[in-house]
Amino acid sequence: MDWTKLIFDLIDLRSFSNLWYWIALAVTWSSASHWVLGIPYDMVLRARRRGGQAEADLEDMVRINISRLLYIEREAGVILLAMLAFALTSLALLGFLYKVEFCQAVFLIALPLSFVGMMSIATARKIEATGDRGEALHRRLALHRVTVQVIGMISIFVTAFWGMLQNYNVSILPG
């Protein structure tokens, strides 16, 4: 009995035909739209409904998280951007030039998430500059969340289209 053949038969290494990849894609975008600037969106809804202490807690969490994001961006932003560019370029070349399906799959998740990350930094800068509080803060966080959801929907559509195309091209069925 060949153990490596058995293992590779049990674990499908092709990403787009693997159910776990699609579950990971759904969880990734669900989490990205729930955690707005590192703050759970239910906290925004609770602050909008109840006000008072819930509003103060939200404003404290926003202040802490945007300070953290902007500190990281100011201290290591250039290095992180260079590393991200290298990683995305490597994934794109390996995936689309050398036809490594796993790299294509990771690239189709990582590229849109990098846009979400840049958008999060831009939103954090706006909140810091304008000092949003109360309803203005709720609107800004809701707009950020909707934009993340739109990016996620487009990403899932493009990934599904590309995955179906890859599965069709690798199909074992004749014709």
Coordinates of N, CA, C and O in Angstrom, one line a residue:
M1 N 0.8 -1.2 0.0 CA 0.0 0.0 0.0 C 0.9 1.2 0.0 O 1.8 1.4 0.8
D2 N 0.6 2.2 -0.9 CA 1.4 3.4 -1.0 C 0.7 4.5 -0.2 O -0.4 5.0 -0.5
W3 N 1.3 4.8 0.9 CA 0.7 5.8 1.9 C 0.7 7.2 1.3 O -0.3 7.9 1.6
T4 N 1.6 7.6 0.5 CA 1.6 9.0 0.0 C 0.5 9.1 -1.0 O -0.2 10.1 -1.1
K5 N 0.2 8.0 -1.8 CA -0.9 8.1 -2.8 C -2.2 8.2 -2.0 O -3.1 8.9 -2.4
L6 N -2.3 7.4 -0.9 CA -3.5 7.4 -0.1 C -3.8 8.8 0.5 O -4.9 9.3 0.4
I7 N -2.7 9.4 1.0 CA -2.9 10.7 1.6 C -3.3 11.7 0.6 O -4.2 12.5 0.8
F8 N -2.6 11.7 -0.6 CA -3.0 12.7 -1.6 C -4.4 12.4 -2.2 O -5.0 13.3 -2.8
D9 N -4.8 11.2 -2.2 CA -6.2 10.9 -2.6 C -7.2 11.4 -1.7 O -8.3 11.8 -2.0
L10 N -6.9 11.3 -0.4 CA -7.8 11.8 0.7 C -7.8 13.3 0.8 O -8.9 13.9 1.0
I11 N -6.7 13.9 0.6 CA -6.6 15.4 0.7 C -6.4 15.9 -0.7 O -5.3 15.8 -1.3
D12 N -7.5 16.5 -1.2 CA -7.4 17.1 -2.6 C -6.6 18.4 -2.5 O -7.0 19.3 -1.9
L13 N -5.5 18.4 -3.2 CA -4.6 19.6 -3.2 C -5.0 20.6 -4.2 O -4.4 21.7 -4.3
R14 N -6.0 20.3 -5.0 CA -6.5 21.3 -6.0 C -7.5 22.2 -5.2 O -8.5 21.8 -4.6
S15 N -7.2 23.5 -5.2 CA -8.0 24.4 -4.3 C -9.4 24.6 -4.7 O -10.3 24.6 -3.9
F16 N -9.7 24.8 -6.0 CA -11.0 25.3 -6.5 C -12.0 24.1 -6.5 O -13.2 24.4 -6.5
S17 N -11.5 22.9 -6.4 CA -12.5 21.8 -6.3 C -12.6 21.3 -4.8 O -13.3 20.3 -4.5
N18 N -12.0 22.0 -3.9 CA -11.9 21.6 -2.5 C -13.0 22.4 -1.7 O -13.0 23.6 -1.7
L19 N -13.9 21.7 -1.1 CA -14.9 22.3 -0.3 C -14.3 23.2 0.8 O -14.8 24.3 1.1
W20 N -13.2 22.8 1.4 CA -12.6 23.6 2.5 C -12.1 25.0 2.0 O -12.2 26.0 2.7
Y21 N -11.7 25.1 0.7 CA -11.3 26.4 0.2 C -12.5 27.3 0.2 O -12.4 28.5 0.6
W22 N -13.7 26.8 -0.3 CA -14.9 27.7 -0.4 C -15.4 28.0 1.0 O -15.9 29.2 1.2
I23 N -15.2 27.1 2.0 CA -15.6 27.5 3.4 C -14.7 28.5 3.9 O -15.1 29.5 4.5
A24 N -13.4 28.4 3.7 CA -12.4 29.4 4.1 C -12.7 30.8 3.5 O -12.6 31.8 4.1
L25 N -13.1 30.8 2.2 CA -13.4 32.0 1.5 C -14.6 32.7 2.1 O -14.6 33.9 2.4
A26 N -15.6 31.9 2.4 CA -16.8 32.5 3.0 C -16.5 33.0 4.4 O -17.0 34.1 4.8
V27 N -15.8 32.3 5.2 CA -15.4 32.7 6.6 C -14.6 33.9 6.5 O -14.7 34.9 7.4
T28 N -13.7 34.0 5.6 CA -12.8 35.2 5.5 C -13.6 36.4 5.3 O -13.4 37.4 6.0
W29 N -14.5 36.4 4.3 CA -15.3 37.6 4.0 C -16.3 37.9 5.0 O -16.6 39.1 5.3
S30 N -16.9 36.9 5.7 CA -17.8 37.1 6.8 C -17.1 37.8 7.9 O -17.6 38.7 8.5
S31 N -15.9 37.3 8.3 CA -15.1 37.9 9.3 C -14.7 39.4 9.0 O -14.7 40.2 9.8
A32 N -14.3 39.5 7.7 CA -13.8 40.9 7.3 C -15.0 41.9 7.4 O -14.7 43.1 7.8
S33 N -16.2 41.5 7.1 CA -17.3 42.5 7.2 C -17.8 42.6 8.6 O -18.5 43.6 8.9
H34 N -17.6 41.6 9.5 CA -18.1 41.7 10.8 C -17.1 42.6 11.7 O -17.6 43.4 12.5
W35 N -15.8 42.4 11.5 CA -14.8 43.2 12.3 C -14.4 44.4 11.5 O -13.6 44.4 10.7
V36 N -15.1 45.5 11.8 CA -14.9 46.8 11.1 C -13.8 47.6 11.9 O -14.0 47.9 13.1
L37 N -12.6 47.7 11.3 CA -11.5 48.3 12.0 C -11.1 47.6 13.3 O -10.7 48.2 14.3
G38 N -11.3 46.3 13.3 CA -11.0 45.5 14.5 C -12.1 45.6 15.6 O -11.9 45.1 16.7
I39 N -13.2 46.2 15.3 CA -14.3 46.3 16.2 C -15.5 45.5 15.7 O -15.9 45.6 14.6
P40 N -16.1 44.6 16.6 CA -17.2 43.8 16.1 C -18.4 44.8 15.8 O -18.7 45.7 16.5
Y41 N -19.0 44.5 14.6 CA -20.1 45.5 14.2 C -21.3 45.5 15.1 O -22.0 46.5 15.2
D42 N -21.5 44.4 15.8 CA -22.7 44.4 16.8 C -22.5 45.4 17.9 O -23.4 45.9 18.4
M43 N -21.2 45.8 18.1 CA -20.9 46.8 19.1 C -21.4 48.2 18.6 O -21.9 49.0 19.3
V44 N -21.3 48.4 17.3 CA -21.7 49.6 16.6 C -23.3 49.7 16.7 O -23.8 50.7 17.1
L45 N -23.9 48.6 16.4 CA -25.4 48.5 16.5 C -25.9 48.8 17.9 O -26.9 49.5 18.1
R46 N -25.2 48.2 18.9 CA -25.6 48.3 20.3 C -25.5 49.8 20.7 O -26.3 50.3 21.4
A47 N -24.4 50.4 20.3 CA -24.1 51.8 20.6 C -25.2 52.7 20.0 O -25.7 53.7 20.6
R48 N -25.6 52.4 18.8 CA -26.6 53.2 18.0 C -27.9 53.1 18.7 O -28.7 54.0 18.8
R49 N -28.3 51.9 19.2 CA -29.6 51.6 19.8 C -29.7 52.2 21.2 O -30.6 52.8 21.6
R50 N -28.6 51.9 22.0 CA -28.7 52.2 23.5 C -28.1 53.5 23.9 O -28.5 54.1 24.8
G51 N -27.0 53.9 23.2 CA -26.3 55.1 23.6 C -25.6 54.9 24.9 O -25.3 53.7 25.3
G52 N -25.4 55.9 25.7 CA -24.8 55.8 27.0 C -23.5 55.1 27.1 O -22.5 55.5 26.4
Q53 N -23.4 54.1 28.0 CA -22.2 53.4 28.2 C -21.8 52.6 26.9 O -20.6 52.5 26.7
A54 N -22.7 52.1 26.2 CA -22.4 51.3 25.0 C -21.7 52.3 24.0 O -20.8 51.9 23.3
E55 N -22.2 53.5 23.9 CA -21.6 54.5 23.0 C -20.2 54.9 23.5 O -19.2 54.9 22.7
A56 N -20.0 55.0 24.8 CA -18.7 55.3 25.3 C -17.7 54.2 25.1 O -16.5 54.4 24.7
D57 N -18.2 52.9 25.2 CA -17.3 51.8 25.0 C -16.9 51.7 23.5 O -15.8 51.4 23.2
L58 N -17.9 52.0 22.6 CA -17.5 52.0 21.2 C -16.5 53.0 20.8 O -15.5 52.8 20.1
E59 N -16.7 54.2 21.3 CA -15.7 55.3 21.1 C -14.3 55.0 21.6 O -13.3 55.3 21.0
D60 N -14.3 54.3 22.8 CA -13.0 53.9 23.4 C -12.3 52.8 22.5 O -11.1 52.9 22.2
M61 N -13.1 51.9 22.0 CA -12.6 50.8 21.2 C -12.1 51.4 19.8 O -11.1 51.0 19.4
V62 N -12.9 52.3 19.3 CA -12.4 52.9 18.0 C -11.1 53.7 18.2 O -10.2 53.6 17.4
R63 N -11.1 54.5 19.3 CA -9.8 55.2 19.6 C -8.6 54.3 19.8 O -7.6 54.5 19.2
I64 N -8.8 53.2 20.5 CA -7.7 52.3 20.7 C -7.3 51.6 19.4 O -6.1 51.5 19.1
N65 N -8.3 51.1 18.6 CA -8.0 50.4 17.4 C -7.4 51.3 16.3 O -6.5 50.9 15.6
I66 N -7.9 52.5 16.2 CA -7.3 53.4 15.1 C -5.9 53.8 15.5 O -5.1 54.0 14.7
S67 N -5.7 54.0 16.8 CA -4.4 54.4 17.3 C -3.4 53.3 17.0 O -2.3 53.5 16.5
R68 N -3.8 52.0 17.2 CA -3.0 50.9 17.0 C -2.7 50.7 15.5 O -1.6 50.5 15.1
L69 N -3.8 50.8 14.6 CA -3.6 50.7 13.2 C -2.6 51.8 12.6 O -1.7 51.5 11.8
L70 N -2.9 53.0 13.1 CA -2.1 54.1 12.6 C -0.6 54.1 13.1 O 0.3 54.5 12.4
Y71 N -0.4 53.6 14.3 CA 0.9 53.4 14.8 C 1.7 52.4 14.0 O 2.8 52.6 13.6
I72 N 1.0 51.2 13.7 CA 1.7 50.2 12.9 C 2.0 50.8 11.5 O 3.1 50.6 10.9
E73 N 1.0 51.5 10.9 CA 1.2 52.1 9.6 C 2.3 53.1 9.6 O 3.2 53.1 8.6
R74 N 2.5 53.9 10.6 CA 3.5 54.9 10.6 C 4.9 54.3 10.9 O 5.9 54.8 10.3
E75 N 4.9 53.3 11.7 CA 6.2 52.7 12.1 C 6.8 51.7 11.1 O 8.0 51.7 10.9
A76 N 5.9 50.9 10.5 CA 6.3 49.8 9.7 C 5.6 49.8 8.3 O 5.6 48.8 7.6
G77 N 4.9 50.9 8.0 CA 4.0 50.9 6.8 C 4.8 50.6 5.5 O 4.3 49.8 4.7
V78 N 5.9 51.2 5.3 CA 6.7 51.0 4.1 C 7.2 49.6 4.0 O 7.1 49.0 2.9
I79 N 7.7 49.1 5.1 CA 8.2 47.7 5.1 C 7.1 46.7 4.8 O 7.2 45.8 4.0
L80 N 6.0 46.9 5.5 CA 4.8 46.0 5.3 C 4.3 46.1 3.9 O 3.9 45.1 3.3
L81 N 4.3 47.3 3.3 CA 3.8 47.5 1.9 C 4.7 46.8 1.0 O 4.3 46.1 0.0
A82 N 6.0 46.9 1.2 CA 7.0 46.2 0.3 C 6.8 44.7 0.5 O 6.9 43.9 -0.6
M83 N 6.7 44.2 1.7 CA 6.5 42.7 1.9 C 5.2 42.3 1.2 O 5.1 41.2 0.6
L84 N 4.1 43.1 1.3 CA 2.8 42.7 0.7 C 3.0 42.7 -0.8 O 2.5 41.8 -1.5
A85 N 3.6 43.7 -1.4 CA 3.8 43.7 -2.8 C 4.6 42.5 -3.3 O 4.3 41.9 -4.3
F86 N 5.7 42.2 -2.5 CA 6.5 41.0 -2.9 C 5.6 39.7 -2.8 O 5.6 38.9 -3.8
A87 N 4.8 39.6 -1.8 CA 4.0 38.4 -1.6 C 3.0 38.3 -2.7 O 2.8 37.2 -3.3
L88 N 2.3 39.4 -3.0 CA 1.2 39.4 -4.0 C 1.8 39.1 -5.4 O 1.2 38.4 -6.2
T89 N 2.9 39.7 -5.7 CA 3.6 39.5 -7.0 C 4.0 38.1 -7.1 O 3.8 37.5 -8.2
S90 N 4.6 37.5 -6.1 CA 5.0 36.1 -6.1 C 3.9 35.2 -6.3 O 3.9 34.3 -7.1
L91 N 2.8 35.4 -5.6 CA 1.6 34.6 -5.7 C 1.0 34.7 -7.2 O 0.6 33.7 -7.8
A92 N 1.0 35.9 -7.7 CA 0.4 36.2 -9.0 C 1.3 35.4 -10.1 O 0.7 34.8 -11.0
L93 N 2.6 35.6 -10.0 CA 3.5 34.9 -10.9 C 3.4 33.4 -10.8 O 3.3 32.7 -11.9
L94 N 3.5 32.9 -9.6 CA 3.4 31.4 -9.4 C 2.0 30.9 -9.9 O 1.9 29.9 -10.5
G95 N 1.0 31.7 -9.6 CA -0.4 31.2 -9.9 C -0.7 31.3 -11.3 O -1.2 30.3 -11.9
F96 N -0.5 32.4 -11.9 CA -1.1 32.7 -13.2 C 0.0 32.4 -14.4 O -0.4 32.1 -15.5
L97 N 1.2 32.6 -14.1 CA 2.3 32.4 -15.1 C 2.7 30.9 -15.1 O 2.8 30.3 -16.1
Y98 N 2.9 30.4 -13.8 CA 3.3 29.0 -13.7 C 2.2 28.0 -13.4 O 2.4 26.8 -13.2
K99 N 1.0 28.5 -13.4 CA -0.2 27.7 -13.2 C -0.3 26.8 -12.0 O -0.8 25.7 -12.0
V100 N 0.2 27.4 -10.8 CA 0.0 26.7 -9.5 C -1.3 27.1 -9.0 O -1.5 28.3 -8.5
E101 N -2.2 26.2 -8.9 CA -3.6 26.5 -8.5 C -3.7 27.0 -7.1 O -4.5 27.9 -6.8
F102 N -2.9 26.5 -6.2 CA -3.0 26.9 -4.8 C -2.6 28.4 -4.7 O -3.2 29.2 -4.0
C103 N -1.6 28.8 -5.5 CA -1.2 30.2 -5.5 C -2.3 31.1 -6.1 O -2.5 32.3 -5.6
Q104 N -3.0 30.6 -7.1 CA -4.1 31.4 -7.6 C -5.2 31.6 -6.6 O -5.7 32.7 -6.4
A105 N -5.5 30.5 -5.8 CA -6.5 30.6 -4.8 C -6.1 31.5 -3.7 O -7.0 32.4 -3.3
V106 N -4.9 31.5 -3.2 CA -4.5 32.4 -2.2 C -4.5 33.8 -2.7 O -4.9 34.8 -2.0
F107 N -4.0 34.1 -3.9 CA -4.0 35.4 -4.5 C -5.4 36.0 -4.6 O -5.6 37.2 -4.3
L108 N -6.4 35.2 -5.0 CA -7.7 35.6 -5.1 C -8.4 36.0 -3.8 O -9.4 36.7 -3.8
I109 N -7.8 35.5 -2.7 CA -8.3 36.0 -1.4 C -7.4 37.2 -0.9 O -7.9 38.2 -0.4
A110 N -6.1 37.1 -1.1 CA -5.2 38.1 -0.5 C -5.3 39.5 -1.2 O -5.2 40.5 -0.5
L111 N -5.5 39.5 -2.5 CA -5.5 40.8 -3.2 C -6.7 41.7 -2.7 O -6.4 42.8 -2.3
P112 N -7.9 41.2 -2.7 CA -9.0 42.0 -2.2 C -8.8 42.4 -0.8 O -9.2 43.5 -0.3
L113 N -8.3 41.4 0.0 CA -8.1 41.7 1.4 C -7.1 42.8 1.6 O -7.1 43.6 2.6
S114 N -6.1 42.9 0.7 CA -5.1 44.0 0.8 C -5.8 45.4 0.6 O -5.5 46.4 1.2
F115 N -6.8 45.4 -0.4 CA -7.6 46.6 -0.6 C -8.4 47.0 0.7 O -8.5 48.2 1.0
V116 N -8.9 46.0 1.3 CA -9.7 46.2 2.6 C -8.7 46.8 3.6 O -9.1 47.7 4.4
G117 N -7.5 46.3 3.7 CA -6.6 46.8 4.7 C -6.2 48.2 4.4 O -6.1 49.0 5.3
M118 N -6.0 48.6 3.1 CA -5.6 50.0 2.8 C -6.8 50.9 3.1 O -6.7 52.0 3.5
M119 N -8.0 50.4 2.8 CA -9.2 51.1 3.1 C -9.4 51.3 4.6 O -9.9 52.4 5.0
S120 N -9.1 50.3 5.4 CA -9.2 50.5 6.8 C -8.2 51.5 7.3 O -8.6 52.3 8.2
I121 N -7.0 51.6 6.8 CA -6.1 52.6 7.2 C -6.6 54.0 6.8 O -6.5 55.0 7.6
A122 N -7.2 54.1 5.6 CA -7.8 55.4 5.2 C -8.9 55.8 6.1 O -9.0 57.0 6.4
T123 N -9.8 54.9 6.4 CA -10.9 55.2 7.3 C -10.4 55.6 8.7 O -10.9 56.5 9.3
A124 N -9.4 54.9 9.2 CA -8.8 55.3 10.5 C -8.2 56.7 10.5 O -8.4 57.5 11.4
R125 N -7.6 57.0 9.4 CA -7.0 58.4 9.2 C -8.2 59.4 9.2 O -8.0 60.5 9.9
K126 N -9.2 59.1 8.5 CA -10.4 60.1 8.5 C -11.0 60.3 9.9 O -11.3 61.4 10.3
I127 N -11.2 59.2 10.6 CA -11.7 59.2 11.9 C -10.8 60.0 12.8 O -11.3 60.9 13.6
E128 N -9.5 59.8 12.7 CA -8.6 60.6 13.6 C -8.6 62.1 13.2 O -8.6 62.9 14.1
A129 N -8.6 62.3 11.9 CA -8.6 63.7 11.5 C -9.9 64.5 11.8 O -9.8 65.7 12.2
T130 N -11.0 63.9 11.7 CA -12.3 64.6 11.9 C -12.7 64.4 13.3 O -13.6 65.2 13.8
G131 N -12.2 63.5 14.1 CA -12.6 63.3 15.4 C -14.1 62.8 15.5 O -14.8 63.3 16.4
D132 N -14.5 62.0 14.6 CA -15.9 61.5 14.6 C -16.3 60.9 15.9 O -15.6 60.1 16.5
R133 N -17.6 61.2 16.3 CA -18.2 60.7 17.5 C -19.7 60.5 17.2 O -20.2 61.1 16.3
G134 N -20.3 59.7 18.0 CA -21.7 59.6 17.9 C -22.2 59.1 16.6 O -21.7 58.1 16.0
E135 N -23.2 59.7 16.1 CA -23.8 59.3 14.8 C -22.9 59.4 13.6 O -22.9 58.6 12.7
A136 N -22.0 60.4 13.6 CA -21.0 60.5 12.5 C -20.1 59.3 12.5 O -19.8 58.8 11.4
L137 N -19.7 58.8 13.7 CA -18.9 57.6 13.8 C -19.6 56.4 13.3 O -19.1 55.6 12.6
H138 N -20.9 56.3 13.7 CA -21.7 55.1 13.3 C -21.8 55.1 11.8 O -21.7 54.0 11.1
R139 N -22.1 56.3 11.1 CA -22.2 56.3 9.7 C -20.9 55.9 9.0 O -20.9 55.2 8.0
R140 N -19.8 56.5 9.5 CA -18.5 56.1 8.9 C -18.2 54.6 9.0 O -17.7 54.1 8.0
L141 N -18.4 54.0 10.1 CA -18.2 52.6 10.3 C -19.1 51.8 9.5 O -18.7 50.8 8.9
A142 N -20.4 52.2 9.4 CA -21.4 51.5 8.5 C -21.0 51.6 7.0 O -21.1 50.6 6.3
L143 N -20.5 52.8 6.6 CA -20.1 52.9 5.2 C -18.9 52.0 4.9 O -18.8 51.4 3.9
H144 N -17.9 52.0 5.9 CA -16.8 51.1 5.7 C -17.2 49.7 5.6 O -16.7 48.9 4.7
R145 N -18.1 49.3 6.4 CA -18.6 47.9 6.4 C -19.3 47.5 5.1 O -19.0 46.5 4.5
V146 N -20.1 48.4 4.6 CA -20.8 48.2 3.3 C -19.8 48.1 2.2 O -19.9 47.2 1.3
T147 N -18.8 48.9 2.2 CA -17.7 48.9 1.2 C -17.0 47.6 1.2 O -16.7 47.0 0.2
V148 N -16.7 47.1 2.4 CA -16.0 45.8 2.6 C -16.9 44.7 2.0 O -16.4 43.8 1.4
Q149 N -18.2 44.8 2.3 CA -19.1 43.8 1.8 C -19.2 43.8 0.3 O -19.2 42.7 -0.3
V150 N -19.1 44.9 -0.3 CA -19.1 45.0 -1.8 C -17.9 44.4 -2.4 O -17.9 43.7 -3.3
I151 N -16.7 44.8 -1.8 CA -15.5 44.2 -2.2 C -15.5 42.7 -2.1 O -15.1 41.9 -2.9
G152 N -16.1 42.2 -1.0 CA -16.2 40.8 -0.7 C -17.1 40.1 -1.8 O -16.8 39.0 -2.3
M153 N -18.2 40.7 -2.1 CA -19.1 40.1 -3.1 C -18.4 40.0 -4.5 O -18.5 39.0 -5.2
I154 N -17.7 41.1 -4.8 CA -17.0 41.1 -6.1 C -15.9 40.0 -6.1 O -15.8 39.3 -7.1
S155 N -15.2 39.9 -5.0 CA -14.2 39.0 -4.9 C -14.7 37.5 -4.9 O -14.1 36.7 -5.6
I156 N -15.8 37.3 -4.3 CA -16.4 35.9 -4.3 C -16.9 35.6 -5.7 O -16.7 34.5 -6.2
F157 N -17.5 36.6 -6.4 CA -17.9 36.3 -7.8 C -16.7 36.0 -8.7 O -16.8 35.1 -9.5
V158 N -15.7 36.8 -8.6 CA -14.5 36.6 -9.5 C -13.9 35.3 -9.2 O -13.5 34.5 -10.1
T159 N -13.7 35.0 -7.9 CA -13.1 33.7 -7.5 C -14.0 32.5 -7.9 O -13.4 31.5 -8.4
A160 N -15.3 32.6 -7.8 CA -16.2 31.5 -8.2 C -16.1 31.3 -9.7 O -16.0 30.2 -10.2
F161 N -16.1 32.4 -10.5 CA -15.9 32.3 -11.9 C -14.6 31.7 -12.3 O -14.6 30.8 -13.1
W162 N -13.5 32.2 -11.7 CA -12.2 31.6 -12.0 C -12.1 30.1 -11.6 O -11.6 29.3 -12.3
G163 N -12.7 29.8 -10.4 CA -12.7 28.4 -9.9 C -13.5 27.5 -10.8 O -13.0 26.4 -11.1
M164 N -14.6 28.0 -11.3 CA -15.4 27.1 -12.2 C -14.7 26.9 -13.5 O -14.7 25.8 -14.1
L165 N -14.0 28.0 -14.0 CA -13.2 27.8 -15.2 C -12.1 26.8 -15.1 O -11.8 26.0 -15.9
Q166 N -11.4 26.9 -13.9 CA -10.3 26.0 -13.7 C -10.8 24.5 -13.5 O -10.2 23.6 -14.1
N167 N -11.9 24.4 -12.9 CA -12.5 23.0 -12.7 C -13.0 22.5 -14.1 O -12.9 21.3 -14.3
Y168 N -13.5 23.3 -14.9 CA -13.9 22.9 -16.2 C -12.7 22.5 -17.1 O -12.8 21.5 -17.8
N169 N -11.7 23.2 -17.0 CA -10.5 22.9 -17.8 C -9.8 21.7 -17.3 O -9.1 21.0 -18.1
V170 N -9.9 21.3 -16.1 CA -9.3 20.1 -15.5 C -10.2 18.9 -15.5 O -9.9 17.9 -15.0
S171 N -11.4 19.1 -16.0 CA -12.5 18.1 -15.9 C -12.0 16.7 -16.4 O -11.3 16.6 -17.4
I172 N -12.4 15.7 -15.7 CA -12.0 14.3 -16.1 C -13.0 13.8 -17.1 O -12.8 12.7 -17.6
L173 N -14.1 14.5 -17.3 CA -15.1 14.0 -18.2 C -14.7 14.3 -19.7 O -14.1 15.3 -20.0
P174 N -15.0 13.3 -20.5 CA -14.6 13.5 -21.9 C -15.5 14.6 -22.6 O -16.6 14.8 -22.2
G175 N -14.9 15.3 -23.6 CA -15.7 16.2 -24.4 C -15.3 17.6 -24.0 O -15.3 18.6 -24.1

